[in-house]
């Protein structure tokens, strides 16, 4: 599917800066931000930056990637819980895919995620790397 | 609300049906259901389809299918809820008859998945996940269910053998289903040594890419009685939803949408889960059947794997699951699957299951559970002999 630039840059606050929405009444943080807090209907929120470390809750190794990711497969994909309790999905990188484990500590880093064909839009965003510092 | 029943069922050929177009597959199934029921007309129709647009470049399926079925003029609309499109189409037909708006409604589903490349299939199916926060990062459908499997195995000790047991059982049933795409048996060792797709799921843990259509006639008890054909009552119909993205769920080892739908459907039918004697469940991957059997409340969390391994969910077991072969062996034309589940429950309740896959002791109450995406939507129906 074509990645129009508006669709890409609309997500920059989340993909480049890890901005989440924190609602005024419940204090709950959502990533990505939502217009309405599903727990109480609140719409007043402020943007907060997510913490950069967490641990893996579950993972897989994608051995039959979609066309977009064929050149980087196989790769590990994981859901991590960050130190503030927020959960998100991203690729694991800079690690041996056979050594990924539940509970493994990870750090979020800014990386190239995908590129639309040879001359298309390059999309950057976050990936997990093993936390070693 | 009026009492509603299913009076006739039909299916097209299922599999890699290269010679037949989407519209012709659909018409074969719809005509079979109409003929099987004996109705002389239909008042309206619902077409469950996940993505005609991406699989064959065709939308506007309600009108198209009404046209080629030769019933132009009647209301016809396509219903979409990813892989649960068929189940939701059936629910719309149920509501329309129950409300009194129509007396005879065609509930149907279709998907034509082999007119495009495997890469295009992967992309089309992935649109049922969160495009910006899952697929963007390289998630595929086997990958999402693999992450559920990984978590379920870590939390409950579910094993490779238990996952394989689901595939072995469903292929054993599917081998007796004349429409099954893969009507052959597999061994536990074959499943465990098949090629890895997304750890820990292997190719024989996955349902296939399928062309196919299914249709049923939904009507009132009065009309069904006058037709003089076997019919079953729809006692419960309910649906539930959950977050689109897996990461946002409080617990990814259960499917909350299925729990909600099952509880509501049981309450509507005035039944308890142990009153249900068999079920068709959405085994898009082996782990899905295990998690769903727990989510609908049949087994405690962590118990569905051991029960499957012990044969409890086999055709001869206490609670047969997927007597049709399930999505795993019968095939999974995504928009048609939910309707095909109703077809199987109808056949079991009316004693018409072919080739030795009839559940022993003539069951009286069955359940069909159909699910969309990684479980963001689910629909459950409870059918009972008339």
XYZ file of C-alpha atoms in Angstrom:
519
model
C 0.000 0.000 0.000
C 1.320 3.401 -0.920
C 2.712 5.387 2.001
C 1.632 8.961 1.285
C 3.854 11.412 3.078
C 0.942 12.862 5.084
C 0.231 9.431 6.506
C 3.868 9.137 7.482
C 4.510 12.579 9.012
C 1.217 12.531 10.897
C 2.760 9.859 13.130
C 6.096 11.683 13.689
C 5.305 12.729 17.293
C 4.867 9.059 18.197
C 7.449 7.451 15.921
C 10.216 10.062 16.381
C 9.564 11.413 19.854
C 7.565 8.677 21.657
C 4.786 11.113 22.583
C 1.861 9.548 24.449
C -1.396 11.134 25.607
C -1.956 11.478 29.373
C -5.566 12.151 30.365
C -6.312 14.775 33.015
C -8.887 12.905 35.126
C -7.763 9.260 35.091
C -4.056 10.000 34.750
C -3.864 7.111 32.274
C -1.331 7.225 29.457
C -2.163 5.904 25.988
C 0.246 5.165 23.165
C -0.667 6.129 20.543
C -2.728 9.016 21.996
C -6.511 8.735 21.644
C -9.119 11.486 21.363
C -11.183 10.061 24.201
C -10.261 8.183 27.404
C -12.118 4.855 27.108
C -12.394 4.567 30.883
C -14.404 7.775 31.448
C -14.979 9.757 28.254
C -12.482 12.469 29.211
C -10.998 14.409 26.283
C -8.580 16.687 28.165
C -5.043 15.418 27.891
C -1.423 16.477 27.720
C 1.416 14.957 25.721
C 4.090 13.162 27.719
C 7.263 11.458 26.542
C 7.383 7.719 27.191
C 10.248 6.212 29.175
C 12.929 4.607 27.002
C 13.339 1.299 28.801
C 11.174 -1.689 29.581
C 11.032 -5.456 29.371
C 9.680 -7.967 26.862
C 6.256 -9.456 27.595
C 6.079 -11.703 24.532
C 7.784 -12.053 21.167
C 8.066 -14.026 17.959
C 10.520 -14.395 15.114
C 8.905 -13.517 11.786
C 10.340 -15.972 9.256
C 7.904 -15.223 6.408
C 7.746 -11.411 6.320
C 5.437 -9.341 4.142
C 6.949 -7.954 0.928
C 7.903 -4.696 2.683
C 10.139 -6.518 5.186
C 11.486 -9.385 3.042
C 15.007 -7.988 2.862
C 15.441 -7.804 6.642
C 13.826 -11.149 7.613
C 13.941 -13.157 9.722
C 13.493 -10.600 12.506
C 12.205 -10.647 16.060
C 9.020 -8.744 16.876
C 8.046 -8.081 20.476
C 5.584 -6.451 22.818
C 7.367 -4.650 25.656
C 6.059 -3.033 28.814
C 7.878 0.219 29.534
C 8.774 1.315 33.058
C 5.597 3.429 33.293
C 3.386 0.428 32.355
C 2.731 1.473 28.731
C 2.882 -1.405 26.247
C 3.890 -1.247 22.615
C 4.966 -3.458 19.738
C 8.213 -3.036 17.834
C 11.010 -4.986 16.208
C 13.994 -6.207 18.232
C 17.286 -5.310 16.624
C 21.038 -5.448 17.346
C 20.598 -8.860 18.938
C 20.706 -12.560 18.156
C 17.090 -13.466 17.258
C 17.560 -16.869 18.858
C 18.377 -15.271 22.222
C 15.300 -13.085 22.675
C 13.465 -14.019 25.894
C 10.385 -13.003 27.848
C 11.509 -10.655 30.631
C 14.541 -9.423 28.673
C 15.299 -5.760 29.384
C 15.179 -3.496 26.351
C 15.845 0.096 25.418
C 14.045 2.068 22.703
C 16.187 3.452 19.893
C 15.426 5.508 16.803
C 15.859 3.440 13.638
C 14.800 3.072 10.004
C 11.698 0.854 10.014
C 10.728 0.538 6.367
C 11.201 1.933 2.891
C 8.587 2.075 0.175
C 10.224 0.410 -2.850
C 13.602 1.674 -4.113
C 12.821 5.373 -4.354
C 9.841 5.737 -2.042
C 9.242 7.258 1.366
C 11.608 6.034 4.081
C 9.795 5.614 7.401
C 11.740 5.909 10.639
C 10.566 5.020 14.089
C 11.425 3.081 17.227
C 12.877 -0.386 17.710
C 13.851 -2.323 20.801
C 17.489 -3.165 21.460
C 18.852 -5.209 24.388
C 19.495 -2.907 27.357
C 23.195 -3.073 28.106
C 23.822 0.443 29.398
C -38.593 -10.571 19.132
C -39.600 -13.467 16.871
C -38.085 -16.906 17.105
C -35.613 -17.424 14.242
C -34.344 -20.558 12.543
C -31.985 -21.839 9.860
C -33.723 -23.989 7.264
C -31.322 -24.573 4.400
C -27.570 -24.472 3.863
C -25.196 -24.483 0.917
C -21.504 -24.341 0.160
C -19.465 -23.819 -2.996
C -16.370 -25.801 -3.836
C -13.591 -24.872 -1.334
C -9.868 -24.754 -1.980
C -7.709 -23.220 -4.687
C -10.599 -22.907 -7.110
C -8.772 -21.184 -9.961
C -11.438 -21.940 -12.570
C -14.242 -20.143 -10.716
C -14.642 -16.386 -10.117
C -15.654 -14.829 -6.796
C -19.159 -14.070 -8.045
C -19.683 -17.605 -9.395
C -18.409 -19.209 -6.180
C -20.898 -17.047 -4.318
C -23.837 -17.910 -6.577
C -23.102 -21.656 -6.335
C -23.316 -21.489 -2.518
C -26.369 -19.199 -2.430
C -28.318 -21.297 -4.962
C -27.473 -24.468 -3.020
C -28.851 -22.929 0.189
C -32.023 -21.665 -1.519
C -32.628 -25.055 -3.154
C -31.847 -26.917 0.081
C -34.364 -24.794 2.025
C -37.167 -24.939 -0.538
C -37.959 -21.193 -0.266
C -39.420 -19.611 -3.413
C -37.896 -16.158 -2.802
C -35.689 -14.180 -0.422
C -36.600 -10.786 1.073
C -33.048 -9.518 1.524
C -29.442 -10.678 1.759
C -26.199 -10.070 3.640
C -22.813 -10.865 2.120
C -19.938 -11.358 4.563
C -16.621 -10.530 2.923
C -13.419 -9.247 4.467
C -11.737 -7.616 1.525
C -13.042 -8.013 -2.001
C -11.215 -4.770 -2.689
C -7.757 -6.067 -1.838
C -8.131 -9.709 -2.900
C -9.825 -9.172 -6.282
C -10.271 -5.395 -6.673
C -14.036 -5.622 -6.272
C -16.227 -3.807 -3.740
C -19.994 -3.145 -3.778
C -20.543 -6.846 -3.198
C -24.147 -6.698 -2.001
C -25.389 -5.374 -5.320
C -23.000 -7.497 -7.411
C -24.027 -10.750 -5.745
C -27.759 -9.908 -5.863
C -27.324 -9.176 -9.574
C -25.580 -12.467 -10.396
C -27.874 -14.462 -8.111
C -30.738 -13.087 -10.205
C -32.550 -11.282 -7.400
C -31.940 -7.602 -8.257
C -34.384 -5.317 -6.540
C -34.044 -6.716 -3.030
C -31.880 -5.066 -0.345
C -28.365 -6.542 -0.406
C -25.379 -5.324 1.584
C -21.857 -6.486 2.390
C -20.883 -6.941 6.056
C -17.260 -6.655 7.186
C -15.559 -7.527 10.446
C -12.323 -9.049 9.103
C -12.361 -12.856 9.503
C -15.620 -12.582 11.467
C -17.466 -11.021 8.492
C -19.507 -14.199 7.905
C -20.576 -14.526 11.535
C -21.607 -10.877 11.623
C -23.523 -11.278 8.321
C -25.443 -14.147 9.910
C -26.145 -12.006 12.979
C -27.541 -9.201 10.777
C -29.848 -11.700 9.059
C -30.912 -13.019 12.467
C -31.714 -9.500 13.702
C -33.672 -8.676 10.529
C -35.881 -11.758 10.854
C -36.199 -11.517 14.649
C -37.301 -7.872 14.376
C -40.038 -8.674 11.873
C -38.517 -6.485 9.140
C -38.161 -9.501 6.827
C -39.330 -13.101 6.807
C -36.709 -14.849 4.638
C -33.128 -13.596 4.584
C -30.061 -15.052 2.892
C -27.010 -14.950 5.189
C -23.863 -15.609 3.212
C -20.131 -15.136 2.955
C -17.459 -15.317 0.299
C -13.740 -14.771 -0.157
C -11.638 -15.252 -3.279
C -8.033 -15.372 -2.103
C -6.052 -16.993 -4.918
C -6.517 -14.289 -7.560
C -3.550 -12.435 -6.054
C 0.010 -13.266 -5.027
C 0.840 -14.676 -1.577
C 2.436 -11.297 -0.733
C -0.797 -9.501 -1.599
C -2.727 -12.042 0.511
C -0.431 -11.375 3.478
C -0.950 -7.625 3.105
C -4.715 -7.933 2.700
C -5.053 -10.123 5.806
C -2.769 -7.800 7.779
C -5.269 -4.962 7.329
C -7.292 -6.622 10.118
C -4.499 -5.574 12.520
C -3.463 -2.026 13.516
C -1.903 -0.629 10.324
C 0.150 2.092 12.045
C 1.208 0.358 15.277
C 1.478 -3.324 14.342
C 1.744 -3.841 10.581
C 4.037 -0.786 10.261
C 6.538 -2.612 12.475
C 6.431 -5.817 10.437
C 3.645 -7.752 12.171
C 1.965 -10.515 10.157
C -1.071 -12.540 11.270
C 0.907 -15.668 12.102
C 3.219 -13.306 14.027
C 0.410 -11.883 16.171
C -0.919 -15.334 17.090
C 2.664 -16.496 17.652
C 3.043 -13.767 20.288
C -0.170 -14.976 21.944
C 1.169 -18.545 21.829
C 4.533 -17.516 23.304
C 2.779 -15.767 26.222
C 0.295 -18.637 26.762
C 3.095 -21.213 26.791
C 5.114 -19.160 29.293
C 2.149 -18.496 31.589
C 0.392 -21.892 31.535
C 2.976 -24.366 30.307
C 1.119 -25.034 27.059
C 3.382 -27.238 24.923
C 4.292 -27.915 21.310
C 2.509 -31.261 21.643
C -0.739 -29.548 22.694
C -0.633 -27.166 19.717
C 0.048 -30.114 17.408
C -2.884 -32.035 18.931
C -5.281 -29.334 17.666
C -3.985 -29.732 14.098
C -4.018 -33.547 14.273
C -7.616 -33.592 15.549
C -8.956 -31.031 13.066
C -7.295 -32.716 10.086
C -8.746 -36.052 11.234
C -12.232 -34.476 11.142
C -11.580 -32.570 7.929
C -10.505 -35.756 6.182
C -14.179 -36.756 6.465
C -15.528 -33.475 5.083
C -16.209 -33.533 1.315
C -15.612 -29.755 0.980
C -12.359 -29.641 2.967
C -9.413 -28.018 1.216
C -6.921 -30.291 2.992
C -8.842 -33.561 3.558
C -5.853 -35.513 4.867
C -4.604 -36.527 8.279
C -1.363 -35.261 9.818
C 0.696 -36.681 12.664
C 1.962 -34.801 15.692
C 5.535 -35.274 14.435
C 4.652 -33.871 11.009
C 3.185 -30.739 12.623
C 6.170 -30.363 14.971
C 8.682 -30.683 12.138
C 6.895 -28.552 9.541
C 8.553 -25.295 8.502
C 8.610 -22.462 11.051
C 6.485 -19.433 10.075
C 6.584 -17.288 13.224
C 8.070 -18.941 16.308
C 6.553 -21.042 17.847
C 3.963 -21.460 15.043
C 4.798 -23.729 12.116
C 3.055 -24.010 8.771
C 0.851 -26.882 10.005
C -0.311 -24.653 12.893
C -1.799 -22.250 10.321
C -5.075 -22.295 8.399
C -4.654 -22.031 4.613
C -5.478 -19.451 1.938
C -8.825 -20.530 0.455
C -11.399 -19.640 -2.192
C -14.924 -20.415 -1.082
C -18.459 -19.329 -0.277
C -21.187 -20.489 2.083
C -24.841 -19.506 2.542
C -27.783 -20.265 4.814
C -31.461 -19.335 4.797
C -32.644 -17.539 7.934
C -36.394 -17.433 8.502
C -39.241 -17.756 10.997
C -40.315 -21.017 12.616
C -43.736 -20.791 10.907
C -42.219 -20.582 7.438
C -39.662 -23.315 8.198
C -42.420 -25.631 9.366
C -44.453 -25.048 6.196
C -41.400 -25.802 4.034
C -41.220 -29.233 5.603
C -37.402 -29.284 5.592
C -35.126 -29.922 8.599
C -34.553 -26.701 10.547
C -32.770 -25.616 13.716
C -33.540 -22.710 16.052
C -31.145 -19.832 16.658
C -31.360 -19.495 20.450
C -28.532 -17.046 21.085
C -26.732 -14.392 19.051
C -24.143 -12.028 20.495
C -20.976 -10.174 19.575
C -18.116 -8.521 21.417
C -15.130 -6.297 20.672
C -11.723 -5.542 22.164
C -8.720 -3.317 21.381
C -7.495 -3.580 17.805
C -3.837 -3.825 18.880
C -2.558 -6.783 20.868
C -0.190 -4.618 22.937
C -3.119 -2.674 24.409
C -4.813 -5.698 25.979
C -4.534 -6.280 29.706
C -4.027 -10.017 29.071
C -3.024 -11.424 25.675
C -3.444 -15.049 26.784
C -7.220 -14.716 26.583
C -9.645 -13.284 23.996
C -12.041 -10.974 25.788
C -14.286 -10.342 22.785
C -15.056 -14.082 22.666
C -15.747 -14.180 26.407
C -18.205 -11.289 26.087
C -19.940 -12.785 23.032
C -20.193 -16.274 24.565
C -21.566 -15.027 27.883
C -24.177 -12.834 26.186
C -25.222 -15.563 23.735
C -25.559 -18.095 26.550
C -27.627 -15.649 28.624
C -29.896 -14.974 25.637
C -30.354 -18.718 25.047
C -30.913 -19.378 28.754
C -28.061 -21.915 28.720
C -24.870 -22.602 30.630
C -21.611 -23.393 28.852
C -21.882 -27.042 29.891
C -25.267 -27.275 28.124
C -23.420 -26.766 24.830
C -22.557 -30.183 23.404
C -20.168 -29.231 20.594
C -18.720 -26.165 18.924
C -17.251 -24.831 15.726
C -14.472 -22.475 16.779
C -12.182 -20.063 14.973
C -8.965 -22.105 14.739
C -7.147 -19.778 12.335
C -4.052 -21.012 14.193
C -3.801 -23.972 16.570
C -3.195 -21.660 19.538
C -6.434 -19.808 18.723
C -8.576 -22.903 19.359
C -6.852 -23.477 22.709
C -7.256 -19.865 23.850
C -10.851 -19.683 22.580
C -11.932 -22.903 24.317
C -10.791 -21.193 27.528
C -12.175 -17.748 26.652
C -15.723 -19.018 26.054
C -15.587 -20.497 29.570
C -15.484 -24.184 28.629
C -12.070 -24.803 30.186
C -10.120 -22.970 32.890
C -7.167 -20.888 31.659
C -4.331 -23.262 30.805
C -6.573 -26.332 30.661
C -7.641 -26.413 26.992
C -4.224 -27.683 25.842
C -4.171 -30.690 28.207
C -7.870 -31.432 27.441
C -7.143 -31.393 23.694
C -4.173 -33.700 24.180
C -6.411 -36.051 26.206
C -8.927 -36.249 23.335
C -11.764 -34.393 25.105
C -12.385 -32.190 22.045
C -12.231 -34.995 19.469
C -15.319 -36.248 17.627
C -15.753 -38.976 20.253
C -14.785 -36.726 23.204
C -17.004 -34.962 25.736
C -16.929 -31.640 23.874
C -16.156 -32.041 20.154
C -14.597 -28.905 18.652
C -14.456 -28.378 14.887
C -16.121 -31.537 13.637
C -15.951 -29.882 10.180
C -12.161 -29.903 10.242
C -12.168 -26.271 11.297
C -10.416 -23.485 9.461
C -7.273 -25.585 9.731
C -8.313 -28.461 7.433
C -11.573 -27.322 5.843
C -9.988 -24.047 4.730
C -10.424 -20.385 5.608
C -11.947 -18.155 2.921
C -12.118 -15.432 5.557
C -15.505 -13.858 4.764
C -17.191 -17.255 4.292
C -15.844 -18.948 7.433
C -18.478 -17.692 9.884
C -21.292 -18.916 7.632
C -19.589 -22.287 7.054
C -19.511 -22.730 10.847
C -23.300 -22.290 10.919
C -23.574 -24.820 8.063
C -21.638 -27.400 10.114
C -23.628 -26.824 13.320
C -26.855 -27.142 11.283
C -25.653 -30.400 9.718
C -24.640 -31.882 13.060
C -27.965 -30.922 14.694
C -30.018 -32.335 11.821
C -27.928 -35.526 11.525
C -26.650 -34.617 8.052
C -22.878 -34.522 8.619
C -21.280 -36.533 5.810
C -18.753 -39.366 5.639
C -18.615 -40.516 9.232
C -18.007 -37.201 10.944
C -21.468 -37.086 12.572
C -21.007 -36.535 16.328
C -22.252 -39.628 18.197
C -25.399 -39.501 20.370
C -27.289 -36.935 18.214
C -26.295 -33.604 19.825
C -29.111 -31.128 20.525
C -27.270 -27.833 21.137
C -24.215 -26.444 19.351
C -22.192 -23.234 19.261
C -20.479 -21.342 16.442
C -17.728 -18.888 17.428
C -16.231 -16.649 14.747
C -13.462 -14.106 15.306
C -11.892 -11.136 13.545
C -8.231 -10.112 13.509
C -6.238 -11.053 16.582
C -9.529 -11.154 18.498
C -10.681 -7.517 18.281
C -14.120 -8.789 17.260
C -15.971 -11.993 17.976
C -19.452 -13.296 17.326
C -21.129 -16.313 18.912
C -24.314 -18.146 17.931
C -26.101 -20.935 19.769
C -28.289 -23.267 17.714
C -30.675 -25.908 19.010
C -32.713 -28.672 17.385
C -36.308 -27.663 16.737
